Short mmCIF file of C-alpha atoms in Angstrom, two decimals:
data_model
loop_
_atom_site.label_atom_id
_atom_site.label_comp_id
_atom_site.label_asym_id
_atom_site.label_seq_id
_atom_site.Cartn_x
_atom_site.Cartn_y
_atom_site.Cartn_z
CA MET A 166 -24.15 -33.25 -2.58
CA SER A 167 -22.44 -30.61 -0.54
CA LEU A 168 -19.99 -29.76 -3.36
CA PRO A 169 -21.42 -30.65 -7.19
CA GLN A 170 -18.98 -32.86 -9.01
CA SER A 171 -17.56 -30.32 -11.28
CA LEU A 172 -16.35 -28.53 -8.05
CA ARG A 173 -14.44 -31.33 -6.92
CA VAL A 174 -11.29 -31.53 -8.76
CA SER A 175 -10.88 -27.91 -9.27
CA VAL A 176 -11.67 -24.40 -8.78
CA THR A 177 -13.61 -23.02 -11.74
CA PRO A 178 -12.89 -19.86 -13.61
CA LEU A 179 -15.58 -17.71 -12.59
CA GLU A 180 -14.60 -18.81 -9.04
CA LEU A 181 -11.03 -17.44 -9.81
CA GLU A 182 -12.73 -14.38 -11.35
CA LEU A 183 -14.75 -13.60 -7.80
CA ILE A 184 -11.41 -13.62 -6.06
CA ALA A 185 -9.30 -11.24 -8.45
CA CYS A 186 -12.22 -9.10 -8.58
CA GLU A 187 -11.49 -8.12 -4.58
CA GLN A 188 -8.43 -6.52 -6.08
CA LEU A 189 -8.01 -2.48 -5.97
CA VAL A 190 -8.40 -0.96 -9.35
CA GLU A 191 -8.56 3.19 -10.07
CA ILE A 192 -11.65 4.55 -11.55
CA VAL A 193 -12.55 8.11 -12.51
CA PRO A 194 -15.94 8.40 -10.62
CA LEU A 195 -18.94 9.80 -12.57
CA ILE A 196 -20.66 10.25 -9.72
CA SER A 197 -19.95 11.53 -6.31
CA MET A 198 -20.67 9.04 -3.13
CA GLU A 199 -19.36 9.06 0.17
CA LYS A 200 -16.82 7.08 2.21
CA THR A 201 -18.29 3.92 2.94
CA ALA A 202 -17.58 1.15 5.07
CA PHE A 203 -17.45 -2.36 3.24
CA ILE A 204 -16.53 -5.63 4.80
CA SER A 205 -12.74 -5.60 2.83
CA GLY A 206 -12.26 -2.05 3.73
CA ALA A 207 -13.47 1.50 3.56
CA TYR A 208 -13.58 2.68 0.24
CA GLY A 209 -14.48 6.61 -1.04
CA PRO A 210 -15.48 9.01 -0.89
CA LEU A 211 -15.85 9.56 -4.64
CA ARG A 212 -15.17 13.01 -6.12
CA PRO A 213 -15.53 13.39 -9.61
CA PRO A 214 -13.35 13.84 -11.47
CA SER A 215 -10.59 12.19 -9.05
CA LYS A 216 -9.68 9.05 -9.01
CA SER A 217 -10.34 6.93 -6.41
CA LYS A 218 -9.80 3.09 -5.82
CA VAL A 219 -12.17 0.63 -5.51
CA PRO A 220 -12.02 -3.03 -5.63
CA LEU A 221 -12.57 -4.61 -9.24
CA TRP A 222 -16.14 -5.75 -8.49
CA MET A 223 -17.71 -2.53 -7.55
CA ALA A 224 -15.74 -0.65 -10.47
CA ILE A 225 -17.82 -3.20 -12.89
CA ASN A 226 -21.12 -2.62 -10.82
CA LEU A 227 -20.51 1.39 -11.03
CA LYS A 228 -19.26 0.98 -15.22
CA LEU A 229 -21.81 -0.86 -15.84
CA LYS A 230 -24.36 1.50 -14.70
CA LYS A 231 -22.35 4.04 -16.55
CA LYS A 232 -21.16 6.12 -13.41
CA CYS A 233 -17.38 5.22 -13.89
CA HIS A 234 -14.48 4.69 -16.09
CA ILE A 235 -12.08 2.10 -15.26
CA VAL A 236 -8.30 3.33 -15.23
CA PRO A 237 -7.00 -0.09 -16.77
CA PRO A 238 -4.09 -1.39 -14.99
CA GLU A 239 -0.83 0.12 -15.74
CA TRP A 240 0.39 -3.36 -16.91
CA LEU A 241 -2.60 -3.96 -19.82
CA THR A 242 -0.97 -1.53 -21.98
CA VAL A 243 0.00 -2.32 -26.06
CA ASP A 244 3.89 -1.18 -24.92
CA PHE A 245 4.00 -3.47 -21.67
CA LEU A 246 2.11 -6.72 -23.60
CA GLN A 247 4.25 -6.30 -26.89
CA GLU A 248 7.72 -5.96 -24.51
CA ARG A 249 6.47 -9.20 -22.15
CA LEU A 250 5.65 -11.45 -25.49
CA SER A 251 9.22 -10.49 -27.09
CA ARG A 252 10.58 -11.54 -23.71
CA GLU A 253 8.11 -14.67 -23.91
CA THR A 254 8.93 -16.08 -27.07
CA SER A 255 12.44 -15.17 -27.16
CA GLN A 256 13.62 -16.76 -23.42
CA PRO A 257 12.73 -20.19 -22.04
CA GLN A 258 11.34 -19.21 -19.25
CA PHE A 259 7.92 -17.58 -18.14
CA SER A 260 8.18 -13.96 -17.90
CA LYS A 261 6.76 -12.43 -14.78
CA LEU A 262 3.23 -10.81 -15.01
CA PRO A 263 0.69 -9.99 -12.51
CA PHE A 264 -0.75 -13.20 -10.83
CA ARG A 265 -4.40 -12.84 -11.67
CA PHE A 266 -3.73 -11.01 -14.93
CA ALA A 267 -5.94 -12.94 -17.10
CA GLU A 268 -9.12 -12.74 -14.75
CA ILE A 269 -8.45 -9.18 -14.28
CA SER A 270 -7.71 -8.25 -18.33
CA LYS A 271 -10.45 -10.42 -19.32
CA VAL A 272 -13.02 -8.56 -16.86
CA VAL A 273 -11.65 -5.49 -17.79
CA LEU A 274 -11.61 -6.07 -21.32
CA ASP A 275 -15.57 -7.44 -21.21
CA VAL A 276 -16.90 -4.67 -19.31
CA ALA A 277 -14.63 -1.74 -20.34
CA SER A 278 -13.52 -1.91 -23.31
CA ASP A 279 -14.15 1.61 -24.18
CA ASP A 280 -11.81 2.72 -21.38
CA VAL A 281 -8.83 0.52 -22.57
CA PRO A 282 -6.81 2.23 -25.11
CA ASN A 283 -6.27 -0.26 -28.05
CA ALA A 284 -8.25 -2.90 -26.59
CA ASP A 285 -8.19 -5.05 -30.24
CA LYS A 286 -4.92 -4.83 -30.10
CA ILE A 287 -4.39 -5.74 -26.53
CA ARG A 288 -6.92 -8.51 -26.70
CA SER A 289 -4.90 -9.96 -29.46
CA LEU A 290 -1.53 -9.57 -27.48
CA LEU A 291 -3.07 -11.51 -24.92
CA LYS A 292 -4.00 -14.33 -26.88
CA ASP A 293 -0.95 -14.89 -28.56
CA LEU A 294 0.91 -13.83 -24.88
CA ARG A 295 -1.62 -16.82 -23.62
CA GLU A 296 -0.80 -19.26 -26.62
CA ALA A 297 3.34 -18.56 -26.29
CA ARG A 298 3.10 -19.72 -22.40
CA GLN A 299 0.49 -22.54 -23.10
CA ALA A 300 2.81 -23.91 -25.32
CA LYS A 301 5.97 -23.50 -22.65
CA SER A 302 3.79 -25.30 -20.13
CA ARG A 303 3.09 -28.34 -22.24
CA GLU A 304 6.99 -28.55 -22.17
CA GLY A 305 7.03 -28.19 -18.62
CA LEU A 306 4.99 -32.16 -18.20
CA GLN A 307 8.13 -33.48 -19.67
CA GLN A 308 10.13 -32.36 -16.72
CA ILE A 309 7.70 -33.84 -14.25
CA ASP A 310 8.74 -36.36 -11.27
CA HIS A 311 7.49 -37.62 -9.06
CA SER A 312 8.62 -35.01 -5.94
CA GLU A 313 8.52 -31.66 -7.22
CA LEU A 314 8.27 -29.48 -10.06
CA SER A 315 8.95 -25.71 -10.22
CA LEU A 316 6.64 -23.37 -12.10
CA PRO A 317 7.84 -19.60 -11.35
CA ASN A 318 5.82 -17.18 -12.83
CA LEU A 319 3.23 -19.34 -13.71
CA CYS A 320 -0.37 -17.60 -13.11
CA SER A 321 -3.66 -18.36 -11.60
CA MET A 322 -5.50 -19.24 -14.56
CA GLU A 323 -2.58 -20.88 -16.15
CA ILE A 324 -2.43 -23.31 -13.27
CA ASN A 325 -5.84 -24.19 -13.27
CA GLU A 326 -5.94 -25.13 -16.86
CA ILE A 327 -3.08 -27.52 -16.32
CA ARG A 328 -4.01 -28.91 -12.88
CA PRO A 329 -5.78 -32.02 -13.75
CA VAL A 330 -2.78 -33.27 -16.00
CA PHE A 331 -0.37 -32.40 -14.17
CA VAL A 332 -1.84 -33.27 -10.78
CA GLN A 333 -2.75 -36.58 -12.51
CA SER A 334 0.50 -37.03 -13.90
CA MET A 335 2.83 -36.78 -10.95
CA GLY A 336 0.27 -38.76 -8.64
CA LEU A 337 1.23 -41.59 -11.27
CA LEU A 338 4.71 -41.04 -10.97
CA SER A 339 4.67 -41.07 -7.41
CA GLN A 340 2.62 -44.24 -6.80
CA LEU A 341 5.32 -46.18 -9.28
CA VAL A 342 7.86 -45.23 -6.90
CA ARG A 343 6.26 -45.84 -3.89
CA GLU A 344 5.25 -49.32 -4.76
CA PRO A 345 8.25 -51.15 -4.28
CA GLU A 346 8.59 -50.00 -0.74
CA ASN A 347 4.85 -51.00 0.11
CA ARG A 348 5.15 -54.10 -1.08
CA ALA A 349 8.61 -54.87 0.58
CA GLY A 350 6.67 -53.58 3.88
CA ASP A 351 3.84 -56.18 3.22
CA VAL A 352 5.68 -58.96 2.43
CA MET B 72 -8.84 -2.82 8.12
CA ASP B 73 -10.81 0.04 8.80
CA ASP B 74 -13.14 -0.29 11.85
CA GLU B 75 -15.42 2.58 11.05
CA ASP B 76 -19.00 0.60 10.82
CA PHE B 77 -21.19 2.15 8.26
CA PHE B 78 -23.14 4.27 10.03
CA THR B 79 -20.02 6.06 11.02
CA SER B 80 -19.52 7.07 7.81
CA LEU B 81 -23.13 7.43 7.17
CA GLY B 82 -23.47 10.06 9.57
CA ARG B 83 -20.67 11.83 8.83
CA GLY B 84 -21.77 11.64 4.83
CA SER B 85 -25.07 13.76 6.07
CA SER B 86 -24.18 15.63 8.84
CA SER B 87 -20.82 17.02 8.27
CA THR B 88 -18.09 18.67 6.01
CA SER B 89 -20.56 20.46 3.78
CA ASN B 90 -18.05 23.50 4.24
CA ALA B 91 -15.27 20.77 3.06
CA ARG B 92 -16.75 19.64 0.21
CA GLY B 93 -17.65 23.48 -0.97
CA ARG B 94 -14.51 24.28 -1.90
CA GLY B 95 -14.00 20.83 -3.92
CA GLY B 96 -16.90 22.25 -6.53
CA GLY B 97 -19.16 20.04 -8.49
CA THR B 98 -20.86 18.66 -5.83
CA THR B 99 -24.00 21.13 -5.68
CA THR B 100 -26.69 18.55 -5.74
CA ASN B 101 -24.46 16.42 -3.13
CA SER B 102 -24.26 19.21 -0.62
CA PHE B 103 -27.94 20.37 -1.21
CA GLN B 104 -28.76 16.52 -0.58
CA ASP B 105 -26.41 17.09 2.43
CA ARG B 106 -28.58 20.16 3.70
CA LEU B 107 -31.76 18.27 3.39
CA ARG B 108 -30.35 15.24 5.51
CA ARG B 109 -29.06 17.81 7.83
CA ALA B 110 -32.07 19.42 8.70
CA SER B 111 -33.82 15.93 8.90
CA ARG B 112 -31.26 15.08 11.58
CA HIS B 113 -32.00 17.79 13.63
CA ASP B 114 -35.04 16.43 14.94
CA PRO B 115 -34.90 14.09 18.18
CA ASP B 116 -32.28 11.85 16.16
CA GLY B 117 -33.54 8.43 14.86
CA LEU B 118 -30.31 7.04 14.96
CA PRO B 119 -28.86 6.97 18.38
CA ALA B 120 -25.98 5.50 17.60
CA ALA B 121 -25.20 8.16 14.83
CA GLY B 122 -25.00 11.23 17.34
CA PRO B 123 -21.54 11.34 18.90
CA SER B 124 -19.84 9.49 16.38
CA SER B 125 -20.58 11.78 13.46
CA ARG B 126 -18.67 14.67 15.47
CA ASP B 127 -16.05 12.67 15.92
CA ALA B 128 -16.08 12.21 12.03
CA ASP B 129 -16.10 15.57 11.56
CA GLY B 130 -12.82 16.18 12.57
CA ASP B 131 -11.51 13.02 11.00
CA VAL B 132 -12.81 14.08 7.96
CA ARG B 133 -11.78 17.84 7.79
CA ILE B 134 -7.48 16.05 8.25
CA ARG B 135 -8.31 13.60 5.47
CA ASP B 136 -9.69 15.89 3.12
CA ALA B 137 -6.78 18.17 3.75
CA GLY B 138 -4.27 15.36 3.34
CA ALA B 139 -6.93 14.19 -0.11
CA ASP B 140 -5.73 17.34 -1.67
CA HIS B 141 -2.17 15.94 -2.24
CA VAL B 142 -2.71 12.62 -2.82
CA ASN B 143 -5.30 13.10 -5.47
CA GLY B 144 -8.52 12.27 -3.61
CA LEU B 145 -7.27 8.83 -2.59
CA GLY B 146 -8.44 7.30 0.87
CA ARG B 147 -6.16 7.71 3.35
CA GLY B 148 -5.35 3.78 3.66
CA HIS B 149 -4.34 3.76 0.16
CA ALA B 150 -1.94 6.72 -0.25
CA ALA B 151 0.93 4.79 1.59
CA GLU B 152 0.74 1.95 -0.51
CA ASP B 153 0.78 3.62 -3.66
CA GLY B 154 3.32 5.80 -2.57
CA GLY B 155 5.54 2.58 -2.30
CA ASP B 156 4.63 1.15 -5.41
CA ASP B 157 5.49 3.77 -7.43
CA ASP B 158 9.05 3.09 -6.79
CA GLU B 159 9.26 0.06 -8.27
CA GLU B 160 9.70 -1.28 -11.80
CA LEU B 161 6.35 -3.95 -11.47
CA PRO B 162 4.17 -2.77 -8.25
CA ASP B 163 1.26 -5.44 -8.92
CA PHE B 164 3.97 -8.30 -9.26
CA LEU B 165 5.60 -7.67 -6.17
CA ARG B 166 3.11 -6.72 -4.18
CA GLU B 167 1.85 -9.45 -1.42
CA ASP B 168 0.28 -7.90 1.01
CA VAL B 169 1.52 -8.48 4.24
CA SER B 170 -1.72 -7.41 6.19
CA GLU B 171 -4.56 -9.13 4.83
CA THR B 172 -8.06 -8.44 5.36
CA PRO B 173 -10.35 -10.82 7.09
CA LEU B 174 -11.78 -10.98 3.98
CA GLN B 175 -8.65 -11.75 1.84
CA GLN B 176 -7.92 -14.55 4.83
CA LEU B 177 -11.41 -16.13 4.21
CA VAL B 178 -10.64 -16.56 0.61
CA ARG B 179 -6.68 -17.77 1.32
CA HIS B 180 -8.28 -20.45 3.42
CA TRP B 181 -11.32 -21.17 1.13
CA MET B 182 -8.93 -22.15 -1.99
CA ASN B 183 -6.65 -23.81 0.67
CA GLU B 184 -9.44 -26.15 1.58
CA ARG B 185 -10.44 -26.41 -2.10
CA HIS B 186 -7.22 -27.80 -3.08
CA ALA B 187 -5.63 -29.65 -0.02
CA PRO B 188 -6.67 -33.56 -0.35
CA ASP B 189 -6.84 -33.66 3.98
CA ILE B 190 -8.95 -31.49 5.86
CA LEU B 191 -7.81 -28.59 7.17
CA PRO B 192 -8.05 -26.84 10.84
CA VAL B 193 -11.45 -24.54 10.72
CA GLN B 194 -10.78 -21.05 10.63
CA GLU B 195 -13.23 -20.72 13.69
CA ALA B 196 -12.49 -17.08 14.65
CA LEU B 197 -12.27 -15.72 11.47
CA LEU B 198 -15.49 -17.18 10.23
CA SER B 199 -17.10 -15.53 13.09
CA GLU B 200 -15.73 -12.20 12.95
CA LEU B 201 -16.76 -12.13 9.27
CA LEU B 202 -20.27 -13.35 9.92
CA ASP B 203 -20.74 -10.72 12.27
CA HIS B 204 -19.80 -8.51 9.89
CA ILE B 205 -22.08 -9.92 7.74
CA ARG B 206 -24.64 -9.66 10.17
CA ARG B 207 -24.21 -6.07 11.19
CA GLN B 208 -23.85 -4.77 7.24
CA SER B 209 -27.19 -6.98 6.81
CA GLU B 210 -28.86 -4.71 9.63
CA THR B 211 -27.56 -1.50 8.79
CA VAL B 212 -28.93 -2.29 5.35
CA GLN B 213 -32.35 -3.04 6.68
CA LEU B 214 -32.44 -0.02 9.19
CA LEU B 215 -31.60 2.17 6.00
CA ARG B 216 -34.32 0.76 3.55
CA GLY B 217 -36.58 1.37 6.16
CA ASP B 218 -35.64 5.17 6.91
CA PRO B 219 -37.96 7.18 4.34
CA SER B 220 -35.45 10.27 4.79
CA SER B 221 -32.57 8.23 3.00
CA SER B 222 -31.46 9.75 -0.10
CA GLU B 223 -30.89 8.15 -3.66
CA ASP B 224 -27.09 8.00 -3.14
CA GLU B 225 -27.80 6.24 0.07
CA HIS B 226 -29.70 4.23 -1.82
CA PHE B 227 -27.18 3.03 -4.30
CA ARG B 228 -24.36 2.64 -1.66
CA ILE B 229 -26.94 0.33 0.03
CA MET B 230 -26.64 -1.43 -3.00
CA LEU B 231 -23.41 -1.45 -3.43
CA VAL B 232 -22.83 -2.96 0.06
CA GLN B 233 -25.74 -5.63 -0.43
CA THR B 234 -23.78 -6.91 -3.31
CA GLU B 235 -20.71 -7.33 -1.36
CA VAL B 236 -22.09 -8.74 1.51
CA GLU B 237 -23.40 -11.60 -0.97
CA ARG B 238 -20.02 -12.07 -2.08
CA VAL B 239 -18.64 -12.55 0.77
CA LYS B 240 -21.40 -15.14 1.89
CA PHE B 241 -20.80 -16.93 -1.54
CA VAL B 242 -17.29 -17.70 -0.15
CA VAL B 243 -18.48 -18.21 3.50
CA ARG B 244 -20.71 -21.01 2.18
CA SER B 245 -18.29 -22.76 -0.14
CA TYR B 246 -15.87 -22.65 2.24
CA LEU B 247 -18.20 -24.69 4.90
CA ARG B 248 -19.53 -26.66 1.91
CA THR B 249 -16.16 -27.90 0.49
CA ARG B 250 -15.43 -28.71 4.36
CA LEU B 251 -18.59 -30.79 4.46
CA PHE B 252 -17.85 -32.77 1.27
CA LYS B 253 -14.80 -33.94 2.97
CA ILE B 254 -16.49 -34.50 6.38
CA GLU B 255 -18.81 -36.74 4.45
CA LYS B 256 -16.47 -38.79 2.36
CA TYR B 257 -14.09 -39.40 5.21
CA ALA B 258 -16.11 -39.58 7.99
CA ARG B 259 -15.47 -42.93 8.91
CA HIS B 260 -12.13 -42.01 9.32
CA ILE B 261 -12.74 -38.95 11.13
CA MET B 262 -14.49 -40.89 13.97
CA THR B 263 -11.50 -43.35 14.40
CA GLN B 264 -9.01 -40.06 14.75
CA PRO B 265 -9.32 -38.27 17.35
CA GLU B 266 -6.77 -35.93 15.60
CA MET B 267 -8.79 -35.31 12.49
CA GLN B 268 -11.63 -34.28 15.29
CA GLU B 269 -9.96 -31.01 17.02
CA LYS B 270 -9.55 -29.96 13.33
CA LEU B 271 -13.40 -29.65 13.20
CA LEU B 272 -16.47 -27.65 14.74
CA GLU B 273 -18.01 -29.12 17.32
CA ASN B 274 -21.14 -29.33 15.03
CA GLU B 275 -18.90 -30.81 12.07
CA VAL B 276 -17.99 -33.49 14.22
CA GLU B 277 -21.21 -34.16 15.13
CA HIS B 278 -22.51 -34.49 11.46
CA ALA B 279 -19.44 -36.48 11.15
CA ARG B 280 -21.00 -39.13 13.31
CA ARG B 281 -24.62 -39.18 12.66
CA TYR B 282 -23.59 -39.38 8.84
CA ALA B 283 -21.30 -42.33 9.59
CA ASN B 284 -23.83 -44.11 11.54
CA LEU B 285 -26.21 -43.85 8.98
CA THR B 286 -24.75 -44.96 6.42
CA ASP B 287 -23.61 -48.10 8.26
CA GLN B 288 -27.18 -48.80 9.07
CA HIS B 289 -27.77 -48.58 5.37
CA PHE B 290 -25.17 -50.83 4.32
CA TYR B 291 -26.01 -53.05 7.02
CA HIS B 292 -29.91 -53.50 6.29
CA ALA B 293 -29.37 -53.09 2.57
CA VAL B 294 -26.82 -56.02 2.00
CA LEU B 295 -24.35 -56.83 5.15
CA GLN B 296 -27.16 -58.35 7.36
CA SER B 297 -27.17 -61.19 4.77
CA LEU B 298 -23.36 -62.13 4.25
CA PRO B 299 -21.39 -64.30 6.53
CA ASP B 300 -20.33 -62.46 10.06
CA SER B 301 -16.86 -62.92 8.84
CA GLN B 302 -17.72 -60.28 5.80
CA GLN B 303 -20.35 -57.68 7.83
CA THR B 304 -17.37 -55.34 8.62
CA LEU B 305 -16.92 -52.07 6.98
CA ASP B 306 -13.24 -51.53 8.03
CA ASP B 307 -11.11 -54.22 6.42
CA ALA B 308 -7.77 -53.38 5.37
CA PRO B 309 -6.62 -56.46 3.49
CA PRO B 310 -3.22 -56.37 1.62
CA PHE B 311 -2.82 -55.06 -1.92
CA VAL B 312 -6.36 -53.26 -1.97
CA PRO B 313 -6.87 -49.91 -0.48
CA PRO B 314 -8.34 -50.28 2.76
CA MET B 315 -12.35 -49.98 2.88
CA VAL B 316 -11.94 -46.66 5.17
CA ALA B 317 -11.30 -43.60 3.18
CA GLU B 318 -8.64 -41.94 4.07
CA PRO B 319 -7.34 -38.44 2.71
CA ASP B 320 -4.45 -39.02 0.03
CA ARG B 321 -2.08 -36.96 1.54
CA SER B 322 0.53 -37.59 -1.27
CA ARG B 323 -1.73 -35.83 -3.88
CA PRO B 324 0.20 -33.32 -5.48
CA VAL B 325 -0.81 -29.76 -5.07
CA PHE B 326 0.41 -26.11 -6.54
CA VAL B 327 2.08 -24.39 -3.82
CA HIS B 328 2.68 -20.55 -3.94
CA ALA B 329 4.82 -19.23 -1.38
CA ARG B 330 4.00 -15.72 0.75
CA GLU B 331 7.13 -15.61 2.34
CA ASP B 332 10.48 -17.00 2.01
CA CYS B 333 9.68 -20.51 3.32
CA PRO B 334 12.24 -22.43 5.94
CA ARG B 335 14.09 -25.94 4.07
CA ILE B 336 11.66 -28.74 3.18
CA THR B 337 12.70 -32.13 2.22
CA LEU B 338 11.40 -33.33 -0.77
CA PRO B 339 10.18 -37.17 -0.95
CA ASP B 340 13.33 -37.88 -3.29
CA GLY B 341 15.59 -36.95 -0.06
CA THR B 342 16.59 -33.54 -1.49
CA PRO B 343 15.70 -30.25 0.21
CA HIS B 344 14.21 -27.79 -1.24
CA GLU B 345 13.61 -23.98 -0.54
CA MET B 346 11.07 -21.74 -1.84
CA LYS B 347 11.65 -18.06 -1.97
CA LYS B 348 8.88 -15.58 -1.54
CA GLY B 349 6.49 -15.64 -4.82
CA HIS B 350 7.62 -19.48 -5.62
CA ILE B 351 4.82 -21.81 -7.53
CA SER B 352 5.80 -25.56 -6.89
CA LEU B 353 3.89 -28.72 -7.84
CA THR B 354 4.62 -30.38 -4.96
CA PRO B 355 2.83 -33.81 -3.36
CA TYR B 356 0.58 -32.19 -0.34
CA ALA B 357 2.58 -33.88 2.57
CA VAL B 358 5.50 -31.91 1.65
CA VAL B 359 4.36 -28.68 2.29
CA ASP B 360 1.42 -29.37 4.68
CA GLN B 361 3.76 -27.49 7.63
CA LEU B 362 4.18 -24.40 5.39
CA VAL B 363 0.46 -24.24 4.69
CA ALA B 364 -0.53 -24.52 8.29
CA ARG B 365 1.49 -21.93 9.36
CA GLY B 366 0.20 -19.41 6.53
CA GLU B 367 3.57 -19.44 5.10
CA ALA B 368 2.48 -20.64 1.52
CA GLU B 369 -1.25 -21.13 0.09
CA LEU B 370 -2.58 -23.43 -2.41
CA VAL B 371 -3.36 -22.38 -5.51
#
């Protein structure tokens, strides 16, 4: 059992979260810390009250110990998400969002909702966005053929969500196309 | 990205720059701790490596502090990036770091390995570099833990460093386990294909060999020995049924994300397909395997 059954088909949302947590966010530290070398790079020095950039996992860690405030990413605002949502509902294509927006917004809202202005409004906007986009990706299933399907601006979590169905569908379609050639070769 | 090791930065933290920090204000406890640390550092030093490097670090820090005044206290590495980002309308979407840190590279290879139906070439140099780094960080942590003079601030940093070490270890393990899973699945295929073996580490090949032998023997003792000779083989390829030796299904579709503008590829139905940077496609693995191997695209 080198790889548990549940991990063989796809990666899990938790693993995606782990990857997303490598991204840098701005924090307002409440403690000071010298510049420290980590495997992913050197961060700090932290000097309250000036902002500093650290990986999200470190920000979460500090936040949980009440040692910093997380500055929400600039796209995690009511204005921006509202604008994306209206685009999402008025235009057929997916609008552009950060590739790992779902993971990052979840983590930030879970851990630091008091640092995000209008957190509840943002939550509901994110939910609306997700539903609008999900509907589109389901429609996308109609266009699937055996060779290629372009999915511009789709995000990491959404890809992971549709992966099993889409991969299987395309796999079936390519089998249907491939079969005659094989038979011809065998006979 | 940044070559300084934990030691130099610690050395800098403890033995230097209370002058630079004094004007920052609000750090009185810190500089007090610093004074404490400096006092202990002046006796015949316990950490030989920290001696000369901390002096280099002094100059370094002063420069950085001067710079920090106008970039709002950001570390130097990120300052330039930020400047560039501000010009763009949607920085986060468009930023695809050209230079990846070793860890980011490993994460990319990890995800490629997880999604690709085939076994990808092992990233031996990258792995050993990161394992080395993990070992160095852990050793430093051990050393500092045993040092009774380390301050609370340092304990906190030690905790963060350890957290990261565990995160990186997780990625390394998951990467290797994914490979191991595929190696066991395709063990017999690997043993018949020398070009597959080239993609593996030596001990991975050895594992595949032993695994294939073990299963063969097991099947033989359990069932095959009581069958007629003609039915004892394990590598039949009868028509119309899948062959007995499992092979990676290279036509399995994968989600591929172009990391840069990719050269034109040909789809199974014969049409050419060009992927611009940032494009995402669902397409059979065999179509894009070269792009993934060259790092121009990644599987997501």
